[in-house]
Amino acid sequence: MRSVHEVRAVAIIGGGMAGLRTAEGLRGHGYGGRIVLLGNEAHLAYDRPPLSKGFLKGELDQEAITFSRASRLAEQGIEFTAAASVALDPAAREVAADDAVICYDRAVIATGATARRIPGIPDERHPLVLRTVDDALTLRERLARADSITIIGGGLIGCEIAATSRLLGLDVTLVEAAPTLMLRSMGPVLGGICEQLHRERGVRVITGAGLADLLPPAGVGSAWSVSLDQGESFTSDVVVAGIGAAPATAWLEGSGIAVGDGVLCDATLTTSDPDVMAAGDVARFGLPDGTDVRAEQWLSAVDQARHVAANLLRPAGERAPFAASDYFWTSQYGLMIQGIGMHVGAEIRFEQFDPAAQTFLARAARGEETVGVYAAGSAREFAVMRRAFARQ
Ligand SMILES: Cc1cc2nc3c(=O)[nH]c(=O)nc-3n(C[C@H](O)[C@H](O)[C@H](O)COP(=O)(O)OP(=O)(O)OC[C@H]3O[C@@H](n4cnc5c(N)ncnc54)[C@H](O)[C@@H]3O)c2cc1C
């Protein structure tokens, strides 16, 4: 095993938030060797949450959501390169980026995730998705010319696009296969309250329905034809699919790095190769109870990057386990909705609930034990409960 002093070069693959924060964290810990940050977008790392909120609404521009300027990266000695094709060879400790080969002593995989596409719909007939700033620019431009939008998928991002589109004055239809919106993040009781929020703001919410057929506009001035499996058909100027994200691991095929719905990592975020760690939406890591998880939350990506930066230079056997937090937030109609912990199999007990405003503060409980804390609005009270939950 190599010692800290022998680490002369670190390659970070994935130029998003987790990749950038890992690079900055390494400098923060005093690492003075080479850092190469490889992206595949034409942009420097930017913040994704505003893409479905303030940026989509037109309140923020690209500069406002960009984390760091090129000059700042240069000052920190972080070499950023955008490459169309990247391949990892852990045996040789090399990364091939287009025509260049970068030798590394440690590597970090931070390639994030890509928007899932609707199975069976070819690319030329596929509706828009929202993952990148380019996706958001396209959607923003379409919304500016549209009267109506249909969103397929009522998870966090689908609900955020619905809320922003309503705030922009569009007719919004939100189609969700599950019995209620935001089911995975909030469970049926709290998801039902969030669904009511959308209905009261004028969104046509259709739950328990899937897509049967989707036909793109036949020509200029015409609209999409949407057919649902419960028999309803309608037209819509814009259609967006918000059906989740898949980890960006295809590029690792044949590399020998173990993959399975994410890059498989142990509890320290070390991959199947001891010199390679992973961070962010792409990483699937072990939990103390023997299960594993892949987080798709902003705060988790930041925490993972911080953890990798602090542990990467150590030999694999001396790395600390990652302390995972499952906190998430979403903002819809200006209302901050947050949660931490779990709701599955738990009883929801309300500390506060205002049905008119759809604001609440709730605990998910199993017997006397609090297993999750959730809120819409009530940010200060949520912060207090969250701290108490963390101390349990
Ligand atoms: C529209 C939207 C809204 C969101 N809102 C919220 C929210 O409100 N709250 C919340 O907690 N989270 C939210 N998230 C999730 C949050 O943004 C992610 O958890 C976070 O961006 C993960 O960071 P990451 O660096 O791991 O991945 P990413 O941000 O996906 O960055 C990965 C980067 O790696 C690049 N890459 C991929 N493959 C390669 C390759 N082979 N070679 C080189 N580069 C590659 C990608 O192009 C990308 O630039 C939202 C996400 C989206 C898309």
PDB file of C-alpha atoms in Angstrom, residues 28-152:
ATOM      1  CA  GLY A  28      -8.229  22.455   2.027  1.00  0.00           C
ATOM      2  CA  HIS A  29      -6.486  19.478   3.649  1.00  0.00           C
ATOM      3  CA  GLY A  30      -3.152  20.729   2.340  1.00  0.00           C
ATOM      4  CA  TYR A  31      -2.685  18.302  -0.529  1.00  0.00           C
ATOM      5  CA  GLY A  32      -0.193  19.964  -2.898  1.00  0.00           C
ATOM      6  CA  GLY A  33       0.049  17.392  -5.703  1.00  0.00           C
ATOM      7  CA  ARG A  34      -1.605  17.393  -9.088  1.00  0.00           C
ATOM      8  CA  ILE A  35      -5.435  17.426  -9.278  1.00  0.00           C
ATOM      9  CA  VAL A  36      -7.108  16.790 -12.622  1.00  0.00           C
ATOM     10  CA  LEU A  37     -10.895  17.296 -12.710  1.00  0.00           C
ATOM     11  CA  LEU A  38     -12.511  15.698 -15.756  1.00  0.00           C
ATOM     12  CA  GLY A  39     -16.003  16.703 -16.811  1.00  0.00           C
ATOM     13  CA  ASN A  40     -18.100  15.947 -19.855  1.00  0.00           C
ATOM     14  CA  GLU A  41     -20.289  19.053 -19.912  1.00  0.00           C
ATOM     15  CA  ALA A  42     -19.141  22.241 -21.592  1.00  0.00           C
ATOM     16  CA  HIS A  43     -19.757  24.139 -18.324  1.00  0.00           C
ATOM     17  CA  LEU A  44     -17.875  24.479 -15.070  1.00  0.00           C
ATOM     18  CA  ALA A  45     -19.634  22.874 -12.093  1.00  0.00           C
ATOM     19  CA  TYR A  46     -22.991  24.458 -11.298  1.00  0.00           C
ATOM     20  CA  ASP A  47     -25.783  24.019  -8.785  1.00  0.00           C
ATOM     21  CA  ARG A  48     -28.573  21.741 -10.046  1.00  0.00           C
ATOM     22  CA  PRO A  49     -31.425  22.412  -7.541  1.00  0.00           C
ATOM     23  CA  PRO A  50     -32.220  25.867  -9.047  1.00  0.00           C
ATOM     24  CA  LEU A  51     -32.692  24.258 -12.494  1.00  0.00           C
ATOM     25  CA  SER A  52     -36.270  23.307 -11.578  1.00  0.00           C
ATOM     26  CA  LYS A  53     -36.855  26.391  -9.391  1.00  0.00           C
ATOM     27  CA  GLY A  54     -35.379  29.913  -9.703  1.00  0.00           C
ATOM     28  CA  PHE A  55     -33.358  29.239 -12.864  1.00  0.00           C
ATOM     29  CA  LEU A  56     -36.354  27.689 -14.661  1.00  0.00           C
ATOM     30  CA  LYS A  57     -38.487  30.630 -13.576  1.00  0.00           C
ATOM     31  CA  GLY A  58     -35.944  33.029 -15.069  1.00  0.00           C
ATOM     32  CA  GLU A  59     -34.950  34.618 -11.747  1.00  0.00           C
ATOM     33  CA  LEU A  60     -31.350  33.329 -11.861  1.00  0.00           C
ATOM     34  CA  ASP A  61     -28.895  33.257 -14.740  1.00  0.00           C
ATOM     35  CA  GLN A  62     -26.109  30.785 -15.455  1.00  0.00           C
ATOM     36  CA  GLU A  63     -23.462  32.820 -13.668  1.00  0.00           C
ATOM     37  CA  ALA A  64     -25.544  32.860 -10.495  1.00  0.00           C
ATOM     38  CA  ILE A  65     -25.639  29.061 -10.325  1.00  0.00           C
ATOM     39  CA  THR A  66     -21.993  28.442 -11.285  1.00  0.00           C
ATOM     40  CA  PHE A  67     -19.907  27.418  -8.266  1.00  0.00           C
ATOM     41  CA  SER A  68     -16.433  28.553  -9.271  1.00  0.00           C
ATOM     42  CA  ARG A  69     -14.797  30.548 -12.049  1.00  0.00           C
ATOM     43  CA  ALA A  70     -12.006  29.143 -14.234  1.00  0.00           C
ATOM     44  CA  SER A  71      -9.602  31.694 -12.735  1.00  0.00           C
ATOM     45  CA  ARG A  72     -10.363  30.467  -9.206  1.00  0.00           C
ATOM     46  CA  LEU A  73      -9.734  26.840 -10.231  1.00  0.00           C
ATOM     47  CA  ALA A  74      -6.429  27.895 -11.765  1.00  0.00           C
ATOM     48  CA  GLU A  75      -5.454  29.700  -8.536  1.00  0.00           C
ATOM     49  CA  GLN A  76      -6.181  26.479  -6.616  1.00  0.00           C
ATOM     50  CA  GLY A  77      -4.156  24.412  -9.079  1.00  0.00           C
ATOM     51  CA  ILE A  78      -7.190  22.376 -10.139  1.00  0.00           C
ATOM     52  CA  GLU A  79      -6.832  21.393 -13.810  1.00  0.00           C
ATOM     53  CA  PHE A  80     -10.339  21.238 -15.288  1.00  0.00           C
ATOM     54  CA  THR A  81     -10.788  19.471 -18.622  1.00  0.00           C
ATOM     55  CA  ALA A  82     -14.007  18.688 -20.486  1.00  0.00           C
ATOM     56  CA  ALA A  83     -13.666  15.437 -22.414  1.00  0.00           C
ATOM     57  CA  ALA A  84     -16.131  13.696 -24.713  1.00  0.00           C
ATOM     58  CA  SER A  85     -14.843  10.251 -23.848  1.00  0.00           C
ATOM     59  CA  VAL A  86     -13.314   9.061 -20.586  1.00  0.00           C
ATOM     60  CA  ALA A  87     -12.034   5.589 -19.687  1.00  0.00           C
ATOM     61  CA  LEU A  88     -10.550   4.332 -16.417  1.00  0.00           C
ATOM     62  CA  ASP A  89      -7.817   1.696 -16.237  1.00  0.00           C
ATOM     63  CA  PRO A  90      -7.358   0.952 -12.508  1.00  0.00           C
ATOM     64  CA  ALA A  91      -4.690  -1.697 -13.146  1.00  0.00           C
ATOM     65  CA  ALA A  92      -2.464   0.851 -14.904  1.00  0.00           C
ATOM     66  CA  ARG A  93      -3.687   3.736 -12.693  1.00  0.00           C
ATOM     67  CA  GLU A  94      -4.544   5.721 -15.804  1.00  0.00           C
ATOM     68  CA  VAL A  95      -7.489   7.707 -17.090  1.00  0.00           C
ATOM     69  CA  ALA A  96      -7.828   8.222 -20.832  1.00  0.00           C
ATOM     70  CA  ALA A  97      -9.628  11.486 -21.615  1.00  0.00           C
ATOM     71  CA  ASP A  98     -10.114  11.886 -25.371  1.00  0.00           C
ATOM     72  CA  ASP A  99      -6.540  11.725 -26.690  1.00  0.00           C
ATOM     73  CA  ALA A 100      -4.789  12.423 -23.375  1.00  0.00           C
ATOM     74  CA  VAL A 101      -3.709   9.870 -20.778  1.00  0.00           C
ATOM     75  CA  ILE A 102      -3.553  10.981 -17.135  1.00  0.00           C
ATOM     76  CA  CYS A 103      -1.597   8.891 -14.635  1.00  0.00           C
ATOM     77  CA  TYR A 104      -2.939   8.940 -11.088  1.00  0.00           C
ATOM     78  CA  ASP A 105      -2.109   7.597  -7.658  1.00  0.00           C
ATOM     79  CA  ARG A 106      -5.702   8.000  -6.416  1.00  0.00           C
ATOM     80  CA  ALA A 107      -8.899   8.485  -8.411  1.00  0.00           C
ATOM     81  CA  VAL A 108     -12.402   9.603  -7.495  1.00  0.00           C
ATOM     82  CA  ILE A 109     -15.539   8.696  -9.434  1.00  0.00           C
ATOM     83  CA  ALA A 110     -18.093  11.522  -9.213  1.00  0.00           C
ATOM     84  CA  THR A 111     -20.028  11.146 -12.463  1.00  0.00           C
ATOM     85  CA  GLY A 112     -23.457  11.684 -10.878  1.00  0.00           C
ATOM     86  CA  ALA A 113     -26.581  10.529 -12.637  1.00  0.00           C
ATOM     87  CA  THR A 114     -28.518  11.083 -15.838  1.00  0.00           C
ATOM     88  CA  ALA A 115     -32.267  11.610 -16.251  1.00  0.00           C
ATOM     89  CA  ARG A 116     -34.128   8.339 -16.799  1.00  0.00           C
ATOM     90  CA  ARG A 117     -35.890   8.117 -20.134  1.00  0.00           C
ATOM     91  CA  ILE A 118     -39.310   6.560 -20.692  1.00  0.00           C
ATOM     92  CA  PRO A 119     -38.791   2.970 -21.855  1.00  0.00           C
ATOM     93  CA  GLY A 120     -40.020   2.237 -25.374  1.00  0.00           C
ATOM     94  CA  ILE A 121     -39.989   5.849 -26.600  1.00  0.00           C
ATOM     95  CA  PRO A 122     -37.225   6.479 -29.147  1.00  0.00           C
ATOM     96  CA  ASP A 123     -35.030   9.557 -28.795  1.00  0.00           C
ATOM     97  CA  GLU A 124     -36.635  11.460 -31.693  1.00  0.00           C
ATOM     98  CA  ARG A 125     -40.085  11.167 -30.037  1.00  0.00           C
ATOM     99  CA  HIS A 126     -38.928  11.491 -26.448  1.00  0.00           C
ATOM    100  CA  PRO A 127     -40.210  14.412 -24.333  1.00  0.00           C
ATOM    101  CA  LEU A 128     -37.837  16.771 -22.552  1.00  0.00           C
ATOM    102  CA  VAL A 129     -36.010  15.740 -19.396  1.00  0.00           C
ATOM    103  CA  LEU A 130     -34.366  17.977 -16.771  1.00  0.00           C
ATOM    104  CA  ARG A 131     -30.907  17.171 -15.458  1.00  0.00           C
ATOM    105  CA  THR A 132     -28.461  19.657 -16.972  1.00  0.00           C
ATOM    106  CA  VAL A 133     -28.342  23.414 -17.427  1.00  0.00           C
ATOM    107  CA  ASP A 134     -28.754  22.853 -21.176  1.00  0.00           C
ATOM    108  CA  ASP A 135     -31.955  20.853 -20.472  1.00  0.00           C
ATOM    109  CA  ALA A 136     -33.163  23.726 -18.275  1.00  0.00           C
ATOM    110  CA  LEU A 137     -32.405  26.353 -20.932  1.00  0.00           C
ATOM    111  CA  THR A 138     -34.396  24.341 -23.495  1.00  0.00           C
ATOM    112  CA  LEU A 139     -37.325  23.863 -21.099  1.00  0.00           C
ATOM    113  CA  ARG A 140     -37.274  27.536 -20.076  1.00  0.00           C
ATOM    114  CA  GLU A 141     -37.379  28.617 -23.694  1.00  0.00           C
ATOM    115  CA  ARG A 142     -40.277  26.198 -24.481  1.00  0.00           C
ATOM    116  CA  LEU A 143     -42.263  27.336 -21.424  1.00  0.00           C
ATOM    117  CA  ALA A 144     -41.965  30.954 -22.553  1.00  0.00           C
ATOM    118  CA  ARG A 145     -43.885  30.072 -25.750  1.00  0.00           C
ATOM    119  CA  ALA A 146     -46.367  27.589 -24.222  1.00  0.00           C
ATOM    120  CA  ASP A 147     -49.811  27.698 -22.618  1.00  0.00           C
ATOM    121  CA  SER A 148     -49.788  24.159 -21.248  1.00  0.00           C
ATOM    122  CA  ILE A 149     -47.342  21.598 -19.877  1.00  0.00           C
ATOM    123  CA  THR A 150     -47.712  17.945 -18.926  1.00  0.00           C
ATOM    124  CA  ILE A 151     -45.240  16.417 -16.515  1.00  0.00           C
ATOM    125  CA  ILE A 152     -44.865  12.647 -16.414  1.00  0.00           C
TER     126      ILE A 152
END
